[in-house]
Coordinates of C-alpha atoms and ligand atoms in Angstrom, one line a residue:
M1 CA 0.0 0.0 0.0
N2 CA 1.4 3.4 -0.8
A3 CA 1.4 6.4 1.3
T4 CA -1.6 8.0 -0.2
T5 CA -3.9 4.9 -0.2
A6 CA -7.2 5.0 1.7
P7 CA -7.8 4.5 4.6
T8 CA -4.5 5.7 6.1
P9 CA -5.6 9.0 7.8
I10 CA -2.5 8.9 10.1
Q11 CA -0.1 9.3 7.3
V12 CA -0.8 12.7 5.9
A13 CA 1.5 15.1 4.0
P14 CA 3.4 17.5 6.4
P15 CA 1.6 20.9 6.9
A16 CA 2.0 22.7 3.7
S17 CA 3.4 26.1 4.0
R18 CA 0.7 27.4 1.6
N19 CA -2.9 26.4 1.8
Y20 CA -6.1 27.5 -0.1
L21 CA -6.9 30.2 2.4
S22 CA -3.3 31.8 2.4
D23 CA -2.9 31.5 -1.3
G24 CA -3.4 35.2 -1.9
Y25 CA -5.2 37.6 0.5
S26 CA -6.4 40.3 -2.0
V27 CA -10.2 40.8 -2.5
R28 CA -9.4 40.2 -6.2
S29 CA -8.0 36.8 -5.5
W30 CA -11.1 35.8 -3.8
L31 CA -13.6 37.4 -6.3
L32 CA -11.9 35.8 -9.4
T33 CA -11.0 32.5 -7.7
T34 CA -11.9 29.3 -9.5
D35 CA -10.9 27.2 -6.5
H36 CA -14.0 25.1 -5.4
K37 CA -13.0 25.5 -1.8
R38 CA -12.9 29.3 -1.9
I39 CA -16.1 29.3 -3.8
G40 CA -17.5 27.2 -1.0
V41 CA -16.5 29.9 1.4
L42 CA -18.0 32.6 -0.7
Y43 CA -21.3 30.8 -0.6
L44 CA -21.0 30.3 3.2
L45 CA -20.7 34.0 3.7
S46 CA -23.6 34.7 1.2
I47 CA -26.1 32.3 2.6
T48 CA -25.2 33.2 6.2
F49 CA -26.2 36.7 5.2
F50 CA -29.6 35.5 3.8
F51 CA -30.2 33.4 6.9
V52 CA -29.8 36.4 9.1
I53 CA -32.2 38.4 7.0
G54 CA -34.7 35.6 6.7
G55 CA -34.3 35.1 10.5
M56 CA -35.1 38.7 11.2
A57 CA -38.3 38.5 9.3
A58 CA -39.2 35.4 11.4
T59 CA -38.5 37.1 14.6
L60 CA -40.8 40.0 13.7
L61 CA -43.6 37.5 12.7
R62 CA -43.4 35.6 16.0
L63 CA -43.3 38.9 17.9
D64 CA -46.3 40.1 16.1
L65 CA -48.2 36.8 16.8
M66 CA -47.7 37.0 20.5
T67 CA -51.1 38.9 20.8
P68 CA -54.3 37.9 19.0
E69 CA -54.7 41.4 17.6
G70 CA -51.2 41.4 16.1
D71 CA -50.3 44.8 17.6
L72 CA -46.8 45.0 16.2
V73 CA -47.3 45.5 12.4
Q74 CA -50.0 46.2 9.9
T75 CA -51.9 43.4 8.2
E76 CA -50.2 44.4 4.9
T77 CA -46.8 44.4 6.5
F78 CA -47.4 41.0 8.1
N79 CA -48.2 39.5 4.6
K80 CA -45.0 40.9 3.3
L81 CA -43.0 39.6 6.2
F82 CA -44.1 36.0 5.9
T83 CA -43.5 36.2 2.2
A84 CA -40.1 37.6 2.6
H85 CA -39.3 35.1 5.3
G86 CA -40.4 32.2 3.0
V87 CA -38.8 33.4 -0.2
V88 CA -35.4 34.2 1.4
M89 CA -35.1 31.0 3.5
V90 CA -36.2 28.7 0.8
F91 CA -34.7 30.0 -2.3
F92 CA -31.6 31.7 -0.9
F93 CA -30.8 29.6 2.2
L94 CA -32.2 26.2 2.3
I95 CA -32.0 25.1 -1.3
P96 CA -28.4 26.3 -1.7
S97 CA -27.1 25.7 1.7
I98 CA -25.6 22.2 1.7
P99 CA -24.9 21.7 -2.0
S100 CA -23.3 25.0 -2.5
V101 CA -21.3 25.3 0.7
L102 CA -20.5 21.7 1.7
G103 CA -20.9 20.2 -1.8
N104 CA -18.6 22.7 -3.4
F105 CA -15.9 22.3 -0.7
L106 CA -16.3 18.5 -0.4
V107 CA -17.2 16.9 -3.7
P108 CA -13.7 17.2 -5.3
L109 CA -12.0 16.4 -2.0
M110 CA -14.1 13.4 -1.3
I111 CA -13.4 12.0 -4.7
G112 CA -9.8 12.8 -4.8
A113 CA -10.0 15.4 -7.5
R114 CA -8.1 18.7 -7.8
D115 CA -11.3 20.7 -8.6
L116 CA -14.8 20.5 -10.0
A117 CA -15.0 19.6 -13.8
F118 CA -15.7 23.3 -14.7
P119 CA -14.1 25.6 -12.2
K120 CA -15.0 28.8 -14.1
L121 CA -18.6 27.8 -14.4
N122 CA -18.5 27.2 -10.8
L123 CA -17.5 30.8 -10.1
L124 CA -20.2 31.9 -12.5
S125 CA -22.7 30.0 -10.5
W126 CA -21.8 32.1 -7.4
Y127 CA -22.1 35.4 -9.4
V128 CA -25.5 34.3 -10.8
F129 CA -26.6 33.3 -7.4
M130 CA -25.6 36.7 -6.0
I131 CA -27.2 38.7 -8.8
G132 CA -30.5 36.9 -8.3
G133 CA -30.2 37.2 -4.5
L134 CA -29.7 40.9 -4.6
C135 CA -32.4 41.4 -7.1
T136 CA -34.9 39.7 -4.9
M137 CA -33.5 41.5 -1.8
Y138 CA -34.1 44.8 -3.6
A139 CA -37.6 43.9 -4.3
L140 CA -38.3 42.8 -0.8
L141 CA -36.9 46.0 0.7
A142 CA -38.2 48.4 -1.9
G143 CA -41.9 47.4 -1.7
G144 CA -42.3 43.8 -0.7
V145 CA -44.5 41.1 -2.0
D146 CA -47.5 39.7 -0.2
T147 CA -48.3 36.5 -2.1
G148 CA -46.5 34.0 0.1
W149 CA -43.4 32.1 -1.1
T150 CA -45.6 30.0 -3.4
F151 CA -46.7 32.8 -5.6
Y152 CA -50.2 31.4 -6.2
T153 CA -52.2 32.9 -9.0
P154 CA -54.4 35.0 -8.9
Y155 CA -52.7 36.7 -6.0
S156 CA -49.5 37.0 -7.9
S157 CA -51.0 37.6 -11.3
T158 CA -53.9 40.0 -10.7
Y159 CA -54.1 41.2 -7.1
S160 CA -50.6 41.8 -5.9
N161 CA -48.4 44.9 -6.0
T162 CA -45.7 45.2 -8.7
Y163 CA -42.7 43.9 -6.7
V164 CA -43.9 40.2 -7.5
M165 CA -42.0 40.7 -10.9
A166 CA -38.7 41.9 -9.4
T167 CA -38.8 39.1 -6.8
A168 CA -39.6 36.5 -9.4
V169 CA -36.8 37.7 -11.7
G170 CA -34.4 37.2 -8.8
I171 CA -35.5 33.7 -8.2
F172 CA -35.5 32.9 -11.9
I173 CA -31.9 34.1 -12.2
T174 CA -30.9 32.2 -9.1
G175 CA -32.4 29.1 -10.7
F176 CA -29.6 29.1 -13.3
S177 CA -27.1 29.0 -10.5
S178 CA -28.7 25.8 -9.2
I179 CA -28.7 24.2 -12.6
L180 CA -25.1 25.0 -13.3
T181 CA -24.0 23.7 -10.0
G182 CA -26.0 20.4 -10.5
L183 CA -24.4 19.9 -14.0
N184 CA -21.0 20.6 -12.6
F185 CA -21.4 18.0 -9.8
I186 CA -22.8 15.3 -12.2
V187 CA -19.9 15.6 -14.6
T188 CA -17.4 15.8 -11.9
I189 CA -18.6 12.7 -10.1
H190 CA -18.6 10.8 -13.4
K191 CA -15.3 11.8 -14.7
M192 CA -13.0 12.8 -11.9
R193 CA -13.0 10.1 -9.4
A194 CA -9.6 9.0 -8.1
P195 CA -8.2 5.7 -9.4
G196 CA -9.9 2.8 -7.6
L197 CA -12.8 5.0 -6.3
T198 CA -15.6 2.8 -7.8
W199 CA -19.3 3.8 -7.5
F200 CA -19.6 1.5 -4.4
R201 CA -16.8 2.9 -2.6
L202 CA -18.0 6.5 -2.8
P203 CA -18.9 8.3 0.3
L204 CA -22.7 8.4 0.8
F205 CA -22.5 12.2 0.7
I206 CA -21.5 11.9 -2.9
W207 CA -24.4 9.6 -3.7
S208 CA -26.8 12.1 -2.3
S209 CA -25.1 15.0 -4.0
Y210 CA -25.5 13.2 -7.3
A211 CA -29.2 12.5 -6.7
T212 CA -29.7 16.0 -5.7
S213 CA -28.0 17.3 -8.8
L214 CA -30.4 15.3 -10.9
I215 CA -33.4 17.1 -9.3
M216 CA -31.6 20.5 -9.7
V217 CA -31.1 19.9 -13.3
L218 CA -34.4 18.4 -14.2
G219 CA -36.7 20.4 -11.8
T220 CA -35.4 23.9 -11.7
P221 CA -36.4 24.8 -15.3
V222 CA -40.0 24.1 -14.4
V223 CA -40.3 26.6 -11.6
A224 CA -38.4 29.1 -13.8
I225 CA -41.1 28.7 -16.5
A226 CA -43.8 28.9 -13.9
L227 CA -42.5 32.2 -12.8
L228 CA -41.8 33.5 -16.3
L229 CA -45.5 32.7 -17.1
V230 CA -46.7 34.7 -14.1
G231 CA -44.5 37.5 -15.4
L232 CA -46.0 37.3 -18.9
E233 CA -49.5 37.1 -17.5
R234 CA -48.9 40.4 -15.4
L235 CA -47.3 42.2 -18.3
L236 CA -49.3 41.1 -21.2
G237 CA -52.5 39.6 -19.8
L238 CA -52.0 36.4 -21.7
G239 CA -54.7 34.6 -19.9
I240 CA -52.8 31.4 -19.0
F241 CA -54.0 31.5 -15.4
D242 CA -57.0 33.8 -15.7
P243 CA -60.3 32.0 -16.0
K244 CA -61.9 35.1 -17.7
L245 CA -59.6 34.6 -20.6
G246 CA -59.9 30.8 -20.6
G247 CA -56.9 30.2 -18.3
D248 CA -56.7 28.1 -15.1
P249 CA -55.2 29.3 -11.8
V250 CA -54.7 25.7 -10.8
L251 CA -52.3 25.2 -13.7
F252 CA -49.9 27.5 -11.8
Q253 CA -50.1 25.2 -8.7
H254 CA -49.3 22.1 -10.8
L255 CA -46.2 23.8 -12.3
F256 CA -45.1 25.3 -9.1
W257 CA -45.3 22.0 -7.1
F258 CA -43.9 19.9 -10.0
Y259 CA -40.6 21.6 -9.0
S260 CA -41.2 22.5 -5.4
H261 CA -42.0 19.2 -4.2
P262 CA -38.8 17.7 -5.6
A263 CA -37.2 20.9 -4.4
V264 CA -37.9 19.9 -0.9
Y265 CA -35.7 17.0 -1.5
I266 CA -32.9 19.3 -2.8
M267 CA -33.0 20.5 0.8
V268 CA -33.2 17.2 2.5
L269 CA -31.2 14.7 0.4
P270 CA -27.9 16.6 1.0
S271 CA -28.7 16.7 4.6
M272 CA -29.1 12.9 4.6
G273 CA -25.7 12.7 3.0
V274 CA -24.2 14.7 5.8
V275 CA -25.8 12.5 8.3
S276 CA -24.5 9.4 6.6
E277 CA -21.0 10.7 7.0
I278 CA -21.2 11.7 10.7
I279 CA -22.9 8.6 12.0
P280 CA -20.4 6.0 11.0
C281 CA -17.6 8.3 12.2
F282 CA -19.0 8.8 15.8
A283 CA -20.3 5.4 16.1
R284 CA -17.0 3.9 14.8
K285 CA -18.9 1.4 12.5
R286 CA -19.4 0.8 8.8
P287 CA -22.9 2.1 7.9
F288 CA -25.6 -0.6 8.0
G289 CA -26.9 -1.1 4.5
Y290 CA -24.5 1.1 2.6
A291 CA -26.1 0.3 -0.8
F292 CA -29.6 0.8 0.5
I293 CA -28.8 4.2 1.9
G294 CA -27.2 5.1 -1.4
F295 CA -30.0 3.7 -3.7
S296 CA -32.7 5.2 -1.6
S297 CA -31.4 8.7 -2.4
F298 CA -32.2 7.8 -6.1
A299 CA -35.5 6.4 -5.2
I300 CA -36.4 9.7 -3.4
A301 CA -35.2 11.7 -6.3
V302 CA -37.4 9.8 -8.8
F303 CA -40.5 9.3 -6.5
G304 CA -40.2 12.9 -5.5
F305 CA -41.3 13.9 -9.0
L306 CA -44.5 11.9 -8.8
V307 CA -46.2 13.4 -5.8
W308 CA -46.6 17.0 -6.3
G309 CA -50.5 16.7 -6.5
H310 CA -50.5 16.2 -2.6
H311 CA -50.4 20.0 -2.4
L312 CA -53.5 20.3 -4.5
F313 CA -55.9 18.0 -2.6
V314 CA -58.3 20.8 -1.9
S315 CA -57.8 22.9 -5.0
G316 CA -60.4 21.0 -7.0
Q317 CA -58.3 18.3 -8.8
S318 CA -60.3 15.2 -9.5
L319 CA -60.9 12.7 -6.7
Y320 CA -59.1 10.1 -8.6
A321 CA -56.0 12.2 -9.1
G322 CA -56.1 12.9 -5.4
M323 CA -56.2 9.2 -4.6
V324 CA -53.2 8.5 -6.9
F325 CA -51.2 11.2 -5.5
S326 CA -52.0 10.2 -2.0
L327 CA -50.8 6.6 -2.7
L328 CA -47.7 7.9 -4.4
S329 CA -46.9 10.2 -1.3
Y330 CA -47.0 7.1 0.8
L331 CA -44.5 5.4 -1.5
V332 CA -42.0 8.3 -1.3
A333 CA -41.9 7.7 2.5
I334 CA -40.5 4.2 2.1
P335 CA -36.9 5.1 0.9
S336 CA -36.8 8.0 3.6
A337 CA -37.8 5.4 6.2
V338 CA -35.2 3.0 4.8
K339 CA -32.6 5.6 5.6
V340 CA -33.8 6.2 9.1
F341 CA -33.8 2.4 9.9
N342 CA -30.4 2.1 8.4
W343 CA -28.9 5.0 10.4
T344 CA -30.4 3.5 13.6
A345 CA -29.1 0.1 12.8
S346 CA -25.7 1.8 12.2
L347 CA -25.8 3.1 15.8
H348 CA -26.5 -0.5 17.1
K349 CA -23.5 -1.8 19.1
G350 CA -21.5 1.3 18.0
T351 CA -18.9 2.9 20.2
I352 CA -20.8 6.2 20.2
S353 CA -19.3 9.6 21.2
F354 CA -21.5 12.6 21.6
D355 CA -19.5 15.3 20.0
T356 CA -21.2 18.2 18.4
P357 CA -21.6 16.8 14.9
M358 CA -23.2 13.7 16.3
L359 CA -25.6 15.7 18.4
Y360 CA -26.8 17.4 15.4
A361 CA -27.0 14.2 13.4
L362 CA -29.1 12.5 16.2
G363 CA -31.2 15.7 16.3
F364 CA -31.7 15.4 12.6
I365 CA -33.0 11.9 12.8
G366 CA -35.6 12.7 15.5
L367 CA -36.9 15.8 14.0
F368 CA -36.8 14.5 10.4
T369 CA -38.8 11.4 11.6
M370 CA -41.3 13.7 13.3
G371 CA -41.8 15.7 10.2
G372 CA -42.0 12.7 7.9
L373 CA -44.6 10.9 10.0
T374 CA -46.8 14.0 10.0
G375 CA -46.2 14.2 6.2
L376 CA -48.0 10.8 6.1
F377 CA -51.0 12.3 8.1
L378 CA -51.1 15.0 5.4
A379 CA -50.9 12.6 2.6
A380 CA -54.0 10.9 3.8
L381 CA -56.7 12.6 1.7
G382 CA -59.5 13.0 4.4
L383 CA -57.2 14.2 7.0
D384 CA -55.6 16.8 4.7
V385 CA -59.0 18.4 4.1
H386 CA -59.1 19.1 7.8
V387 CA -55.6 20.5 8.4
H388 CA -54.7 22.0 4.9
D389 CA -53.5 25.5 5.2
T390 CA -53.4 25.3 9.0
Y391 CA -50.4 25.6 11.3
F392 CA -50.3 21.8 11.3
V393 CA -48.7 22.1 7.7
V394 CA -46.5 24.9 8.9
A395 CA -45.2 22.6 11.8
H396 CA -44.7 19.6 9.3
F397 CA -42.5 21.5 6.9
H398 CA -40.6 23.3 9.6
Y399 CA -39.8 20.0 11.3
I400 CA -38.5 18.7 8.0
M401 CA -36.8 21.7 6.7
V402 CA -35.5 23.5 9.7
G403 CA -35.3 20.5 12.0
G404 CA -33.8 18.4 9.2
T405 CA -31.9 20.7 6.8
V406 CA -30.6 23.2 9.3
M407 CA -29.6 20.6 11.9
A408 CA -27.7 18.6 9.3
Y409 CA -26.2 21.8 7.9
L410 CA -24.9 22.9 11.3
G411 CA -23.6 19.4 12.0
G412 CA -21.8 19.3 8.7
I413 CA -20.3 22.8 9.4
H414 CA -19.1 21.6 12.7
F415 CA -17.8 18.2 11.3
W416 CA -15.8 19.9 8.5
W417 CA -14.9 23.2 10.2
P418 CA -11.4 22.0 11.0
K419 CA -10.9 21.1 7.4
L420 CA -12.4 24.3 6.2
T421 CA -10.5 26.6 8.4
G422 CA -7.6 24.7 10.1
R423 CA -9.1 25.5 13.4
M424 CA -10.9 23.7 16.1
Y425 CA -14.1 25.3 17.6
N426 CA -14.9 25.2 21.2
E427 CA -16.5 21.8 21.8
R428 CA -18.3 22.7 25.0
L429 CA -20.0 25.8 23.7
A430 CA -20.8 24.0 20.7
R431 CA -22.6 21.2 22.5
V432 CA -24.5 23.6 24.7
S433 CA -25.8 25.5 21.6
A434 CA -26.7 22.3 19.8
I435 CA -28.9 21.3 22.7
L436 CA -30.3 24.8 23.0
I437 CA -31.3 24.8 19.4
F438 CA -33.0 21.4 19.7
L439 CA -35.0 22.5 22.7
G440 CA -35.8 25.9 21.2
F441 CA -36.8 24.3 18.0
N442 CA -39.3 21.9 19.6
L443 CA -40.8 24.7 21.8
T444 CA -41.2 26.8 18.8
F445 CA -42.8 24.3 16.4
F446 CA -44.5 21.5 18.4
P447 CA -47.2 24.0 19.7
Q448 CA -47.9 24.6 16.0
Y449 CA -49.0 21.1 15.4
V450 CA -51.5 21.6 18.1
L451 CA -52.6 25.0 16.8
G452 CA -53.2 23.5 13.4
Y453 CA -55.0 20.5 14.8
L454 CA -57.3 22.9 16.7
G455 CA -57.9 24.8 13.5
M456 CA -55.8 27.9 13.4
P457 CA -55.2 28.8 9.7
R458 CA -51.7 29.8 8.6
R459 CA -50.9 33.1 7.2
Y460 CA -53.5 35.0 9.4
H461 CA -52.5 38.2 11.1
I462 CA -55.3 38.2 13.6
Y463 CA -56.6 35.1 15.5
P464 CA -59.2 34.2 18.2
A465 CA -57.9 34.7 21.8
E466 CA -58.1 31.0 22.6
F467 CA -55.0 30.4 20.4
Q468 CA -52.9 32.8 22.3
V469 CA -51.2 30.5 24.8
L470 CA -49.8 28.2 22.2
N471 CA -48.6 31.2 20.2
V472 CA -46.9 32.6 23.1
L473 CA -45.2 29.3 23.8
S474 CA -44.1 29.2 20.1
S475 CA -42.8 32.7 20.2
A476 CA -40.9 32.0 23.4
G477 CA -39.3 28.9 21.7
A478 CA -38.4 31.1 18.8
S479 CA -36.3 33.5 21.1
I480 CA -34.4 30.4 22.5
L481 CA -33.8 29.3 18.9
A482 CA -32.5 32.7 17.9
V483 CA -30.1 32.7 20.8
G484 CA -29.1 29.2 19.9
Y485 CA -28.3 30.2 16.5
A486 CA -26.4 33.2 17.5
F487 CA -24.0 31.1 19.5
P488 CA -22.2 29.2 16.5
L489 CA -22.0 32.5 14.7
T490 CA -19.9 33.9 17.5
Y491 CA -17.7 31.0 18.6
L492 CA -16.9 29.8 15.1
L493 CA -15.7 33.3 14.2
W494 CA -13.8 33.4 17.5
S495 CA -12.1 30.1 16.6
L496 CA -10.7 31.5 13.4
W497 CA -8.3 33.6 15.5
F498 CA -8.1 31.8 18.8
G499 CA -9.0 28.2 18.1
K500 CA -6.6 25.3 18.5
T501 CA -4.8 24.5 15.2
A502 CA -6.6 21.5 13.6
P503 CA -4.8 18.3 12.7
A504 CA -5.4 16.7 9.3
N505 CA -7.9 14.4 10.8
P506 CA -9.3 15.4 14.1
W507 CA -12.1 12.9 14.2
R508 CA -10.0 9.9 13.0
A509 CA -12.4 9.7 10.1
T510 CA -12.1 7.7 6.9
G511 CA -12.5 9.5 3.6
L512 CA -10.1 11.1 1.2
E513 CA -10.8 14.7 2.4
W514 CA -9.2 13.8 5.8
Q515 CA -6.0 12.6 4.1
T516 CA -4.9 16.1 3.1
T517 CA -3.8 18.9 5.4
S518 CA -6.3 21.2 7.3
P519 CA -6.9 23.5 5.4
P520 CA -6.1 21.7 2.3
P521 CA -3.5 23.1 -0.3
T522 CA -5.0 24.8 -3.4
E523 CA -4.5 21.7 -5.5
N524 CA -6.1 19.5 -2.7
F525 CA -3.6 16.6 -2.8
A526 CA 0.2 16.5 -3.2
Q527 CA -0.3 13.3 -5.2
T528 CA -3.5 11.9 -6.7
P529 CA -4.7 9.4 -4.1
V530 CA -5.3 5.8 -4.9
V531 CA -8.2 4.0 -3.2
V532 CA -8.1 0.2 -2.6
D533 CA -10.6 -0.1 0.3
E534 CA -14.3 0.1 0.8
A535 CA -15.8 3.3 2.3
Y536 CA -16.1 3.7 6.1
D537 CA -13.9 0.9 7.1
Y538 CA -13.8 2.2 10.7
P539 CA -13.1 -1.2 12.4
R540 CA -9.9 -1.6 10.4
L541 CA -9.0 2.0 10.8
D542 CA -9.3 1.7 14.6
R543 CA -7.3 -1.5 14.5
S544 CA -4.5 0.1 12.7
L545 CA -4.5 3.1 15.0
A546 CA -4.4 0.8 18.0
Q547 CA -1.5 -1.0 16.5
G548 CA 0.2 2.3 15.7
A549 CA -0.2 3.3 19.3
S550 CA 1.1 0.1 20.9
S551 CA 4.2 -0.2 18.6
Ligands
HEM601 C1 -42.8 11.3 4.1 C2 -42.7 12.1 3.2 C3 -43.7 13.3 3.0 C4 -44.9 13.4 2.9 C5 -45.8 12.2 2.7 C6 -45.4 14.8 2.8 C7 -46.6 15.2 2.6 C8 -47.0 16.5 2.5 C9 -48.4 17.0 2.1 C10 -49.5 16.1 1.8 C11 -48.3 18.3 2.2 C12 -49.4 19.3 1.8 C13 -50.2 19.7 3.0 C14 -51.2 20.7 2.7 O1 -50.8 21.8 2.3 O2 -52.3 20.5 3.0 C15 -47.0 18.8 2.6 C16 -46.6 20.0 2.6 C17 -45.3 20.4 2.7 N1 -44.2 19.5 2.9 FE1 -44.2 17.5 3.1 N2 -44.3 15.5 2.9 C18 -43.2 14.7 3.1 C19 -41.9 15.1 3.3 C20 -41.5 16.4 3.2 C21 -40.0 16.8 3.1 C22 -38.9 15.8 3.2 C23 -40.1 18.1 3.0 C24 -38.9 19.1 2.9 C25 -37.7 18.7 2.8 C26 -41.4 18.6 3.0 C27 -41.8 19.9 2.8 C28 -43.1 20.3 2.7 C29 -43.5 21.8 2.6 C30 -42.4 22.8 2.3 C31 -44.8 21.8 2.5 C32 -45.7 23.0 2.5 C33 -45.6 23.9 1.5 C34 -46.5 25.1 1.6 O3 -47.7 24.8 1.4 O4 -46.0 26.2 1.8 N3 -42.3 17.5 3.1 N4 -46.1 17.6 2.7
CU602 CU1 -44.9 18.0 -1.4

């Protein structure tokens, strides 16, 4: 076995004098970089910015909902706030988060490549993302939109104010960034794997990134066209969605959800990839059912395209359509459950350590399961009629998207932070904030299940006094959550200057990314690594570490 063969994380090249972060400090060297790792960092900064903006809107919403009369803002402002919150969080934080930050940083490193297949295209993706993001930010700040993040017609085509256009243009532009990133990942994973890195030796994060990329490439054009049609409808009165002119407002909902249901998996598949990396490492075991976890990503990507009609149960689609979509929605739960069972089985008899990434991964499993199970309630036709457009739905998708995606994103950021920055973060503070976030999250969103079950509709500014107690609980939870999120922001920044210097492989993890220095040199690896072993061979790695220690 030669020195760069996996898994030999103890034998790493000596710390390079020059790494990707120190390779030029000028603003120009960052803004014109084609290094996938630097582009990952650019995304990290951008989406953190959007997360803070989206979070501020959420905070205002929860403050306003503390009283039944909604004393803080006007009704119109309230509508604009929840729209801004949804638009920014979904299109500019959740969808790009893991693919663009962790995916950009990790995909080439994990497959032993020097960069993505198209480095310049990758830089272009970031510029396209920023142009779209700033366009939408301008629209939200200049006048706002009050349609909700789903832009349903006729609110968006007939009734809403003019900033619908500018907002939609921003999302339209950003969609190209998603498509370009997806293409780049697909080509890279096909063409640039290190010698010996067969498909069945790939890290599961790569499988999930690949499946996600398929959705990004195939789905994004559909939402782009839906938004384009809303624009044409507003500008030219084409009549595509207007029944007066022979159009159909429900057509918009079909187009929108044909993308946006799969899009929810753009958020959650990469999260599942992150969790599939963390669990084996902190349980010191090979993942149970590697191939099942891998293939279920593809099953989810494919089935995800067949269930959009479960958002239209009460919009007047035919009963038979509803029944078919209901059935198909149950089918998509199977591959998700397969993953949960496999992770759980991977923990069985593991030597588990509860470091911060593991806390987030476990939190992910719990919250995702809760969100998924309530998804099944919603997929039951009769039940959905009762809770559609209530807070039950709000709780469902927050459990999945915030409880799932944000937990996995934070878990991933902590796991790879030493690799990204070359510094260790403060483990104690990090554990405390992970627990705070978990508790704050549940206090925020669990009461919303109850509220929805009791019949409180979503998107209402004023509500009957009987719902106040649960709303106050939820707002209290949101404050805890906000404090929880503020912690990592601070101690991670602090670690950049004062954190301990990170070794190449602080977690004793398998995977090629741990075989290069922290932070990696610009060209990633001194020599192209050669892979001869299966992924996640933790038992063997631990044996060889033990031998190394005793000899
Ligand atoms: C077991 C799998 C799932 C099933 C069966 C399911 C089912 C449903 C159903 C039937 C609705 C519509 C409820 C209504 O409006 O009346 C819904 C809404 C929603 N779901 Fe799920 N879901 C599942 C997983 C997910 C996942 C993984 C995500 C995100 C990553 C997600 C995100 C959403 C969102 C964002 C909405 C509401 C969108 C809106 O109206 O604003 N769901 N889900
Ligand atoms: Cu859906």
